[in-house]
XYZ file of C-alpha atoms in Angstrom:
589
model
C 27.230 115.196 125.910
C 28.676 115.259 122.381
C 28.730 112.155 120.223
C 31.922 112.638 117.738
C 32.143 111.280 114.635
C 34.603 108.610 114.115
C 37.649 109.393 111.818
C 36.206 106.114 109.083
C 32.366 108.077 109.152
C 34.290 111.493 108.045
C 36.513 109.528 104.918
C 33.031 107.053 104.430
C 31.152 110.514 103.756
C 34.373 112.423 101.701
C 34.513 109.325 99.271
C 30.292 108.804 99.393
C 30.317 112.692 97.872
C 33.003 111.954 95.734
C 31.498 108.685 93.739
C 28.133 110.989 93.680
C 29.892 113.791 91.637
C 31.557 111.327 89.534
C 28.626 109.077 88.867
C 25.744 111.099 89.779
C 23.760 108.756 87.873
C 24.022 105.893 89.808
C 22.984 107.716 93.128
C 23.936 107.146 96.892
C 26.999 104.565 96.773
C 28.343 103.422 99.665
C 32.223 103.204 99.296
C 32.412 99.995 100.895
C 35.340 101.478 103.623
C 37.104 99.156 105.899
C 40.448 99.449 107.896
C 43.397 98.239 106.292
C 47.063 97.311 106.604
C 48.109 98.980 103.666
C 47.121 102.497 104.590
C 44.600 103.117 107.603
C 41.631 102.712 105.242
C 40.561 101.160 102.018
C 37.706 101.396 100.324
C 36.272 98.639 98.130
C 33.071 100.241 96.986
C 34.096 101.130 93.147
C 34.439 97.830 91.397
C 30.656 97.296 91.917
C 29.754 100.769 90.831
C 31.813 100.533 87.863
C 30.235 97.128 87.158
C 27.086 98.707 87.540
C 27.263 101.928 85.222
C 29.997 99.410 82.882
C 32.285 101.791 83.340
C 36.751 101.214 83.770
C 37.500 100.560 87.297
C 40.541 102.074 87.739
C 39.508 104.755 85.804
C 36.699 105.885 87.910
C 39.110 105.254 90.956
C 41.107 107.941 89.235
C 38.390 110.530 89.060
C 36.796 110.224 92.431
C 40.229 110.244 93.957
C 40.293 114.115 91.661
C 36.976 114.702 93.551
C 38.034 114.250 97.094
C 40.063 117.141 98.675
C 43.151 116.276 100.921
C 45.226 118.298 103.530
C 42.898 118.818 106.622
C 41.073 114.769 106.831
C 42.993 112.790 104.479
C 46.784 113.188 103.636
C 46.890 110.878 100.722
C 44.866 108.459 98.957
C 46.315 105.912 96.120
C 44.627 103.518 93.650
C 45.483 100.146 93.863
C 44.518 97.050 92.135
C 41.821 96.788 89.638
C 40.475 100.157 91.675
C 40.514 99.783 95.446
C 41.620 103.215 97.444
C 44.052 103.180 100.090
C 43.432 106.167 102.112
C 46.053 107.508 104.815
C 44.832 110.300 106.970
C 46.759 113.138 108.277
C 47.970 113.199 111.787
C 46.081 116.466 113.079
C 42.563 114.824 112.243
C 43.675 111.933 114.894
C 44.566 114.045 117.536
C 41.895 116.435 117.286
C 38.736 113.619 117.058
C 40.680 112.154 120.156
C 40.672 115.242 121.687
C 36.783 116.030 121.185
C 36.217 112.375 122.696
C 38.311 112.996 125.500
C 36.080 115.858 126.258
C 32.913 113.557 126.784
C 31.517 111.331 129.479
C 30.470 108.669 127.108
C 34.124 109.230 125.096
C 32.142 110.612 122.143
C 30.097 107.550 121.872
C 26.956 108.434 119.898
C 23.266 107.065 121.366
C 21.309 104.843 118.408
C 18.811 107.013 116.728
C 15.946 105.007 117.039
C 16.396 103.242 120.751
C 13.753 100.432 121.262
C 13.026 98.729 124.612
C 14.751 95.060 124.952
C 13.538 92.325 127.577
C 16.266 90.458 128.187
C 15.585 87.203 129.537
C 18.898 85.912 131.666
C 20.041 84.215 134.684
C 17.267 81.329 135.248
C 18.234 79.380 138.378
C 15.931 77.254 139.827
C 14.400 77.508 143.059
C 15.294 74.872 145.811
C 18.088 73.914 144.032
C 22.013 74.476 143.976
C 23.288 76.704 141.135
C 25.839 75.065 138.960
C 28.803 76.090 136.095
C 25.862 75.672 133.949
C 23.978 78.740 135.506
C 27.477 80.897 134.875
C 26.945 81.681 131.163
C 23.067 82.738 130.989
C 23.874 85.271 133.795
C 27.382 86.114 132.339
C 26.073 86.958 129.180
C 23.504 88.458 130.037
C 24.516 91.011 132.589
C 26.722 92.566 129.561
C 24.143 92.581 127.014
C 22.334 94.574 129.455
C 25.039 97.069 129.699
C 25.728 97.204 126.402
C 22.698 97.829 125.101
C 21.864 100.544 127.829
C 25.297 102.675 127.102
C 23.989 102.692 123.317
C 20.502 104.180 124.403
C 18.509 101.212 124.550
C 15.809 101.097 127.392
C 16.392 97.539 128.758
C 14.206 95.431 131.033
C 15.841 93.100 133.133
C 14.060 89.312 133.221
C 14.991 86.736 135.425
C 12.811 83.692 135.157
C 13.166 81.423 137.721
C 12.155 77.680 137.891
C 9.777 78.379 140.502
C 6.977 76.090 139.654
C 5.476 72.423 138.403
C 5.167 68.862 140.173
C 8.381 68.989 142.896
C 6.801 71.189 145.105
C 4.135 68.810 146.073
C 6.593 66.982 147.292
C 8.736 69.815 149.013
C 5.437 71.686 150.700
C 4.378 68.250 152.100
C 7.196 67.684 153.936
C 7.862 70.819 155.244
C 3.486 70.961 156.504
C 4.648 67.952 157.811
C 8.012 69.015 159.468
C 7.337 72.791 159.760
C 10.621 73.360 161.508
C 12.727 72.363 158.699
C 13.255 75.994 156.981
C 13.741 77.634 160.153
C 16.634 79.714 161.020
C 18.647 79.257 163.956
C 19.477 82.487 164.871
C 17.362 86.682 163.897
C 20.989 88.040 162.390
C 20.680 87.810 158.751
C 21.191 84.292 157.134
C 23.781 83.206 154.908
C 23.056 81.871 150.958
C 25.430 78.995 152.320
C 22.787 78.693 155.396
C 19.925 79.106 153.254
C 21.164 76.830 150.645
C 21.713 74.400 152.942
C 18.654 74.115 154.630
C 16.926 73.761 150.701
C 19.120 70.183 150.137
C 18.271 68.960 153.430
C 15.058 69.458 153.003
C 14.846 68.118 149.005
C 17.465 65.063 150.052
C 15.072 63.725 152.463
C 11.437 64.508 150.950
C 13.168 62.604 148.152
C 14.189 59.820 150.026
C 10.328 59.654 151.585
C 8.854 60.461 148.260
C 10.509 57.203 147.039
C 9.975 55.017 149.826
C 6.541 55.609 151.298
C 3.779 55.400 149.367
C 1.583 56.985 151.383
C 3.574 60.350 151.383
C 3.690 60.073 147.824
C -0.053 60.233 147.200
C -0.246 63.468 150.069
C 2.640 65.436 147.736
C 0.554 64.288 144.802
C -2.456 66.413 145.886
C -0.546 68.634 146.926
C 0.394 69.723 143.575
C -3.283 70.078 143.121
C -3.879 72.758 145.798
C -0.690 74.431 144.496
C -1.979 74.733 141.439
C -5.694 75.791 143.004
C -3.878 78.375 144.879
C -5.294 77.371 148.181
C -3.680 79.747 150.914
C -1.610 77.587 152.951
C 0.105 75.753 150.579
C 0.853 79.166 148.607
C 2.618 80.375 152.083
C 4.455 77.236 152.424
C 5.890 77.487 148.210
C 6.096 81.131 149.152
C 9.050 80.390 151.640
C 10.635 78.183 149.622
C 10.813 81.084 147.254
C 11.828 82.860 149.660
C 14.878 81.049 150.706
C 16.013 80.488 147.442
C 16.286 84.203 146.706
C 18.462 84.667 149.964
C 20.673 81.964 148.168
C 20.656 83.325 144.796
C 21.553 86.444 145.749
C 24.081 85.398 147.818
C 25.688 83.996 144.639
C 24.886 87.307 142.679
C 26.151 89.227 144.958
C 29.972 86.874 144.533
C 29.607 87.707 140.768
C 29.664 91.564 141.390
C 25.887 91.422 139.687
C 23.195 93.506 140.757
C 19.858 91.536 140.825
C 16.615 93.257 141.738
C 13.650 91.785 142.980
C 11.210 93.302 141.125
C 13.224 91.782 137.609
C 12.496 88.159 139.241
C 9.337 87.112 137.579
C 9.423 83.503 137.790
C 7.182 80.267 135.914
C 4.287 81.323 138.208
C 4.177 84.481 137.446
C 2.168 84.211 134.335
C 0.002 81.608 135.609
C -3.004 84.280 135.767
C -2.245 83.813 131.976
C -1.991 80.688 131.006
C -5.633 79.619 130.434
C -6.481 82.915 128.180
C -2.996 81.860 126.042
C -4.258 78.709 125.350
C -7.470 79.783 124.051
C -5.908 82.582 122.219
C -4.260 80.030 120.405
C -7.034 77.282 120.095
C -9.811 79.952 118.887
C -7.581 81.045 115.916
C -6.236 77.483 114.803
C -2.705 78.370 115.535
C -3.030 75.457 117.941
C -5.093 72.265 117.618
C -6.256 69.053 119.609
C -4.632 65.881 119.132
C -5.239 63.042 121.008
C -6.526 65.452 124.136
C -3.359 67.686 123.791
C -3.412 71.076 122.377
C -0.684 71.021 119.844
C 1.210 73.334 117.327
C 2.879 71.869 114.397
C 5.635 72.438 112.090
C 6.298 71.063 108.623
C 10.209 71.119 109.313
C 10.225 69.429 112.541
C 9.887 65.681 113.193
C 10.377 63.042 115.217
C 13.041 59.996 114.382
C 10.108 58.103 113.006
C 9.602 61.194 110.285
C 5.988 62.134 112.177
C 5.712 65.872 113.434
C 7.159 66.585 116.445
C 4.711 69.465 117.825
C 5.088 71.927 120.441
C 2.490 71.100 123.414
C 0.958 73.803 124.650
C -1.360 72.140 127.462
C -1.290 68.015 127.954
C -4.354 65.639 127.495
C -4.546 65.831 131.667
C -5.195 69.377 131.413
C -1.404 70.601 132.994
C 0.079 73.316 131.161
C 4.045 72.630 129.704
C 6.878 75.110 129.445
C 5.568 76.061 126.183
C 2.443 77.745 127.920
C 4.506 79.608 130.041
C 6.934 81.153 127.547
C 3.875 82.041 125.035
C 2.181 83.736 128.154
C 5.484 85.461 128.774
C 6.099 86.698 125.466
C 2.480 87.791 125.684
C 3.298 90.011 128.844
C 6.567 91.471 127.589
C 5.277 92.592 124.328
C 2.094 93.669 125.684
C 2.230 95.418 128.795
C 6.328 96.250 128.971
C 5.940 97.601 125.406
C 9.007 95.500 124.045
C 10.230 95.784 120.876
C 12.844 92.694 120.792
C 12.740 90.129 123.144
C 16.289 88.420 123.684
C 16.483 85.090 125.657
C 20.091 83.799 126.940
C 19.630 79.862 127.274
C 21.458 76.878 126.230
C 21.575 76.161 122.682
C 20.676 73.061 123.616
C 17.012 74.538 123.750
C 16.859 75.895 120.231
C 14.150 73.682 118.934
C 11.805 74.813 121.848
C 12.605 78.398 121.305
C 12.825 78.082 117.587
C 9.041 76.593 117.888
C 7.552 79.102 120.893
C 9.290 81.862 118.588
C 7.224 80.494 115.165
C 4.076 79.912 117.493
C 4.139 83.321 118.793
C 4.757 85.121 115.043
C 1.188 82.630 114.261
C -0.970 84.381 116.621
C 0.568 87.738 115.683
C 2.252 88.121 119.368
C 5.663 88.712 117.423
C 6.105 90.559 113.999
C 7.888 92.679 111.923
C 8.144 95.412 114.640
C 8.877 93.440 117.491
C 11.146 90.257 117.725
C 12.198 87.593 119.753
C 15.887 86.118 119.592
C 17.275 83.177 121.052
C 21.151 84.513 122.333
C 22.016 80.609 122.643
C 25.508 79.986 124.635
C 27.627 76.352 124.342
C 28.434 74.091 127.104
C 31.299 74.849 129.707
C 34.313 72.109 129.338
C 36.703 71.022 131.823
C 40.322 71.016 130.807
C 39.630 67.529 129.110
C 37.490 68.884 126.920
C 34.421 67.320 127.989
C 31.307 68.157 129.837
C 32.774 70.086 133.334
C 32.872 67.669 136.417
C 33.952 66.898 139.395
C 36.222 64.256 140.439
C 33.606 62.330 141.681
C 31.556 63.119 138.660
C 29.116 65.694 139.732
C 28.174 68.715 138.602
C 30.383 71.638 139.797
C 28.696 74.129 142.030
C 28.899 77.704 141.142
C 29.787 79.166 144.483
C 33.177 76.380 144.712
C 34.250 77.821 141.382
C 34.323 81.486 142.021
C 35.599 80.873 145.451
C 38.370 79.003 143.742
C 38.900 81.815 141.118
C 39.003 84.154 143.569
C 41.386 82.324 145.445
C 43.717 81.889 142.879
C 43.562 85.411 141.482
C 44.442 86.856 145.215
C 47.403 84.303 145.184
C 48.391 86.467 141.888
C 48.153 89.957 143.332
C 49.559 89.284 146.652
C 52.996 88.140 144.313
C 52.973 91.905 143.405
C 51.787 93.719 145.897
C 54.905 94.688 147.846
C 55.881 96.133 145.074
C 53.093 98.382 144.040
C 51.844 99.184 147.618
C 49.254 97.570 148.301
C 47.295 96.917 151.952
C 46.098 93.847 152.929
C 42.947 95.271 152.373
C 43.472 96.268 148.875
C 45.118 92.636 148.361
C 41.362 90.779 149.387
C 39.630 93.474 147.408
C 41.460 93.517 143.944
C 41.643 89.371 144.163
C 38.078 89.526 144.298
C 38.118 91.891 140.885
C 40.582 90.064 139.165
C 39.224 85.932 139.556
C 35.223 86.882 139.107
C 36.335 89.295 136.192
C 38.820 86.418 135.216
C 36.327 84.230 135.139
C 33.625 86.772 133.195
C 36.063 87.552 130.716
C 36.946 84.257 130.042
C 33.180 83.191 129.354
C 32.506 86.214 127.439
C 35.685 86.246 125.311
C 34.487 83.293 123.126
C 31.718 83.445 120.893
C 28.680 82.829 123.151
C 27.530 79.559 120.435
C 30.860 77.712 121.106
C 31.645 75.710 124.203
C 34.468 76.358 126.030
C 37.096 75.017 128.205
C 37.339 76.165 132.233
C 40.633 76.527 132.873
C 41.574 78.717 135.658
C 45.286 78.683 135.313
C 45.201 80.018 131.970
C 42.439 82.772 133.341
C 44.417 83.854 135.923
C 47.336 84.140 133.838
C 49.522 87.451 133.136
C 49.967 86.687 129.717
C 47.757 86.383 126.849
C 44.114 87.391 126.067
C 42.535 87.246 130.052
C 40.915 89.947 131.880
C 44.342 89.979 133.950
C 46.363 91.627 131.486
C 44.005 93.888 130.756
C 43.587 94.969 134.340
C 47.364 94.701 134.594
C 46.795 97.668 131.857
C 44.766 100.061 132.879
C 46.738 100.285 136.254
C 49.872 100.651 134.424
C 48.631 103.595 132.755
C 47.586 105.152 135.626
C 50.875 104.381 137.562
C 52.312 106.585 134.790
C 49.697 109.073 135.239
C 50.796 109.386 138.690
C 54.232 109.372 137.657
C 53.994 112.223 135.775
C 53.855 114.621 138.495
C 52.870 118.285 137.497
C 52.999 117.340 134.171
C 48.818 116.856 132.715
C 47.989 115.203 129.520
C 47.268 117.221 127.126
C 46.139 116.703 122.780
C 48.509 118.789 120.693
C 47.141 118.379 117.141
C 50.282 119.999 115.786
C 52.448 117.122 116.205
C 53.568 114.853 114.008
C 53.010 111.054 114.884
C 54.556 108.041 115.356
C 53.240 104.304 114.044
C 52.593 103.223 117.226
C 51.119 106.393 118.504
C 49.042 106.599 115.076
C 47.936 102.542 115.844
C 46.782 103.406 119.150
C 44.704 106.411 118.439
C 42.811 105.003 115.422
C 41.817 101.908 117.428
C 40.798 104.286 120.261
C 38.731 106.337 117.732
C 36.706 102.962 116.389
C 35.187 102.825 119.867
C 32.020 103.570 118.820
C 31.358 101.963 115.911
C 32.090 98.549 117.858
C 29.898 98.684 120.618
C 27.138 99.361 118.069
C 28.102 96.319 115.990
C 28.768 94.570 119.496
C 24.739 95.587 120.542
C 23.357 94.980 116.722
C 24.709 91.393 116.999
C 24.261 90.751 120.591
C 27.959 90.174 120.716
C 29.762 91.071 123.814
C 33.460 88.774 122.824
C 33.380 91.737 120.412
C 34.304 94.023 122.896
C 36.527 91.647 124.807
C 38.320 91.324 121.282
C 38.697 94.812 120.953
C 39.687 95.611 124.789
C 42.308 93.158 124.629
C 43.890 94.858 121.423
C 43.576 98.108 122.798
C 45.938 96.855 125.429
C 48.102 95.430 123.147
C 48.802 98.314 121.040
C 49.002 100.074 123.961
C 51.697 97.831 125.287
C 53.682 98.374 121.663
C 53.112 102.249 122.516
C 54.844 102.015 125.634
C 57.455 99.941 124.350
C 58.231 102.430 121.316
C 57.381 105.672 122.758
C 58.862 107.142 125.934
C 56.354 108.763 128.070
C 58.003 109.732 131.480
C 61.535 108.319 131.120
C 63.855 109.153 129.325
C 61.967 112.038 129.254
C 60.236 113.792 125.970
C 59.942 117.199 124.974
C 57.190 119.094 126.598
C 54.326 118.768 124.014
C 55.281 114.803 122.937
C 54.892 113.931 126.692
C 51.880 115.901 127.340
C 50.415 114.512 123.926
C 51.709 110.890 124.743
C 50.327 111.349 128.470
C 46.704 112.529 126.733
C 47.137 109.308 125.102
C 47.647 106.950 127.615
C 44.675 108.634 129.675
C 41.914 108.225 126.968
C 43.253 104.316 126.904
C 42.344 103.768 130.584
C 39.117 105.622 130.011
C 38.516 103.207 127.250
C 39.417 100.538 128.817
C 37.799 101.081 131.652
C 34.308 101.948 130.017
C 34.622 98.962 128.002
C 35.498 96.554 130.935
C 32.687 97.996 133.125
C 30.009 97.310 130.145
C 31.319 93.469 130.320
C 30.679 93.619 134.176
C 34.113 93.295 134.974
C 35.964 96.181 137.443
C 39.503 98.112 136.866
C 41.096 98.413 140.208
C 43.467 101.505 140.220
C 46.472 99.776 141.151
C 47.354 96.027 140.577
């Protein structure tokens, strides 16, 4: 494994050494270097050097540009402006980092030098009830942050924390003492999530309906809380199957969004109730928290109520029950101290800020979070409907997950089976690649907007052909290797001697900034960075193809072979890149 330094490091470093020799005075300067559409590079960095050591601008442009040799990295470099560079660089230097990526697994992708381990806290259903569009974006997000952060080194623990706790269960574990059959399952053979899922709403619908009606059933599921809470044996079995259930359901839904969830990674509500009693004195015993009015509280100068009193963050209510708050303190608690984390990142709706914003602050208090080791909320907007507004059905209910990706799906098999004559494919391979195309379809569409924004569900445009979906960039890396197959005995191979065209030269500098996105994507926990980058990468591809023949009419021997080298480090790229985002490449669409 050899990590390859990208073409913009190699001028960054030529021009750093240059403004050093030129001003050696002012020390390391960093020469500000960015792509540009006036050469391939520019860089920026003079104007506030020369500001700095009062010097001319242009004039110092002029002498670094003397400093910096040309003919092997850079063709040609030319000051413009009041003392910007524009830096072209020569063809061979392309080809030949290309090549040296081409000859690595991780397509020259370097690790991060100092690698930290992440918790990443992600896909939170709750147990005993139905997942909904609203559960798609924690896990979405998530699942690629993972991946992302893993391919750049980064040793990641996966956290899923269920709602698995608090008052309902009373209610749930006295009904089902009361009607023990009510769980069971009517056949050995392994149960469906449907099944399993089904029996859970029963269940809830009509321990609700009692709950609400019968008075006397309401003060049994009251105490049962208490022995819940006591951890007296039988009711812990009885919760424990409701657990139970839920994962068969949850995985069952998982397992439709082509996402790997282990069961050791589930650590739910209760399991840091061990903690919860040590947190809160913890937190009483060095002031960070305080009683008011039988509550232990933490305030906050910046955050009030309407009527301009603090709003604080309650750690454990007058009655003695403990609040979410307790929970996530114990959690960072156990993630920081016994997993060793050195960031903690939590995907949930922005619509929880404040909470996080004050567990974060309460945490940093009692010296659970610090300088080494911090805790970021990755906060995602709502999901829309086509209108615009909050996704429903018709009859105004939430939408369950499972009908959506069974629609996607759906819709996305319609799509391939339009093509599939025509490519080859079996009926088998038709189920198979719908599958890839409406769950990546709907992935990509979550995780190609900036995860703060809402956005709108719209499975027509997802599914579509045309435009920035996961589709057309599927559509693309089959294409390419349809041509690879087409090619016959002829193998792709880099031929630095060549001299390149525009299209071939776009293509190969966007292939060699690989890299250097995925570690901005990871540094910003960022994943529509790589769906931004993907789907130019298949656009510049697509103006390759267009411009430069690859199997017919036919090119000389060394143009095809380079132009075929080309096309295969695309689909590796694209493919690496789409499997980081969760989202497969089937070979032929």
């Amino acid at each position: 494994m050899a990590s390859v330094p990208s073409l913009a490091s190699s001028v960054e470093q030529r021009v750093a050494d240059a403004l050093t020799s030129a001003l050696p005075e002012a020390g390391a300067a960093d020469p500000l270097l960015r792509r540009s559409d006036r050469a391939d590079f520019q860089a920026n960095g003079i104007l506030a050097l020369a500001k700095k050591a009062k010097a001319n601008p242009r004039e110092l442009a002029t002498t670094v540009v003397e400093a910096i040799p040309t003919g092997d990295l850079i063709r040609e470099i030319e000051v413009s402006g009041p003392g910007f560079l524009n830096i072209t660089v020569t063809d061979r230097a392309i080809v030949e980092t290309l090549a040296a990526r081409a000859l690595d697994d991780r397509l020259g992708v370097p690790l991060a030098e100092n690698p930290g381990t992440t918790v990443i806290d992600y896909a939170q259903p709750n147990v005993a009830k139905e997942m909904h569009v609203g559960h798609l974006r924690s896990a979405v997000i998530g699942a690629a942050m993972v991946e992302i952060l893993e391919f750049t080194g980064e040793k990641v623990v996966r956290r899923h924390h269920i709602g698995d706790w608090g008052t309902q269960f009373g209610m749930l574990i006295q009904y089902l003492l009361e009607h023990p059959h009510e769980l069971d399952h009517k056949t050995d053979a392994e149960v469906s999530g449907e099944e399993a899922m089904s029996n859970l709403n029963r269940l809830y619908k009509a321990s609700r309906v009692l709950f609400d009606s019968d008075e006397e059933f309401k003060t049994r599921a009251r105490a049962r809380v208490v022995d819940l809470q006591a951890g007296e044996p039988q009711t812990l079995a009885l919760w424990q199957r409701f657990v139970d259930e839920s994962k068969i359901y949850f995985y069952s839904v998982f397992h439709k969004l082509d996402m790997d969830i282990q069961d050791p990674d589930v650590v739910g509500e209760s399991g840091y109730n061990d903690m919860l009693v040590e947190t809160c004195k913890l937190l009483e015993e060095s002031g960070v928290a305080v009683r008011s009015n039988g509550a232990l509280c933490v305030f906050f100068d910046d955050v009030k109520g309407p009527d301009g009193n603090p709003t604080p963050l309650i750690v454990q209510k007058s009655d003695g029950g403990f609040g979410y708050a307790a929970t996530d303190l114990s959690a960072i608690r156990d993630r920081v101290g016994s997993l060793k984390a050195s960031t903690l990142i939590y995907v949930v709706d922005a619509r929880q800020s404040l909470h996080f914003k004050m567990v974060f602050e309460t945490a940093r208090r009692a010296g659970w979070l610090n300088d080494e080791v911090k805790a970021v909320q990755l906060a995602f907007g709502t999901v829309l409907g086509k209108d615009g507004k909050p996704f429903k059905t018709r009859e105004g209910e939430t939408v369950r997950l499972v009908d959506l990706l069974d629609e996607a799906v759906e819709r996305a098999t319609a799509v391939v089976r339009e093509k599939a004559e025509k490519v080859g494919l079996t009926e088998e391979e038709i189920v198979e690649n719908g599958r890839y195309v409406g769950i990546g379809a709907v992935k990509y569409a979550d995780l190609s907007t900036s995860a703060a924004r809402d956005y709108k569900f719209d499975l027509d445009q997802m599914v579509s052909l045309n435009g920035d979906t996961s589709v057309y960039l599927q559509y693309a890396y089959a294409r390419i290797r349809s041509i690879l197959r087409k090619a016959g005995d002829r193998s792709p191979a880099a031929h630095p001697e060549l001299e390149l065209a525009p299209a071939e030269r776009a293509l190969g500098l966007h292939l060699d900034q690989f890299g250097e996105l995925l570690a901005e994507a990871a540094a910003d926990h960022a994943p529509h960075k790589v769906t931004a980058y993907l789907y130019q990468l298949s656009s510049l591809f697509t103006t390759f193809y267009t411009e430069c023949p690859v199997i017919k009419p036919e090119p000389e021997l060394v143009v095809g072979e380079n132009r075929l080298f080309l096309c295969d480090l695309t689909a590796r790229t694209l493919s690496t890149g789409m499997s980081l985002l969760g989202i497969r490449t089937p070979e032929k669409l």
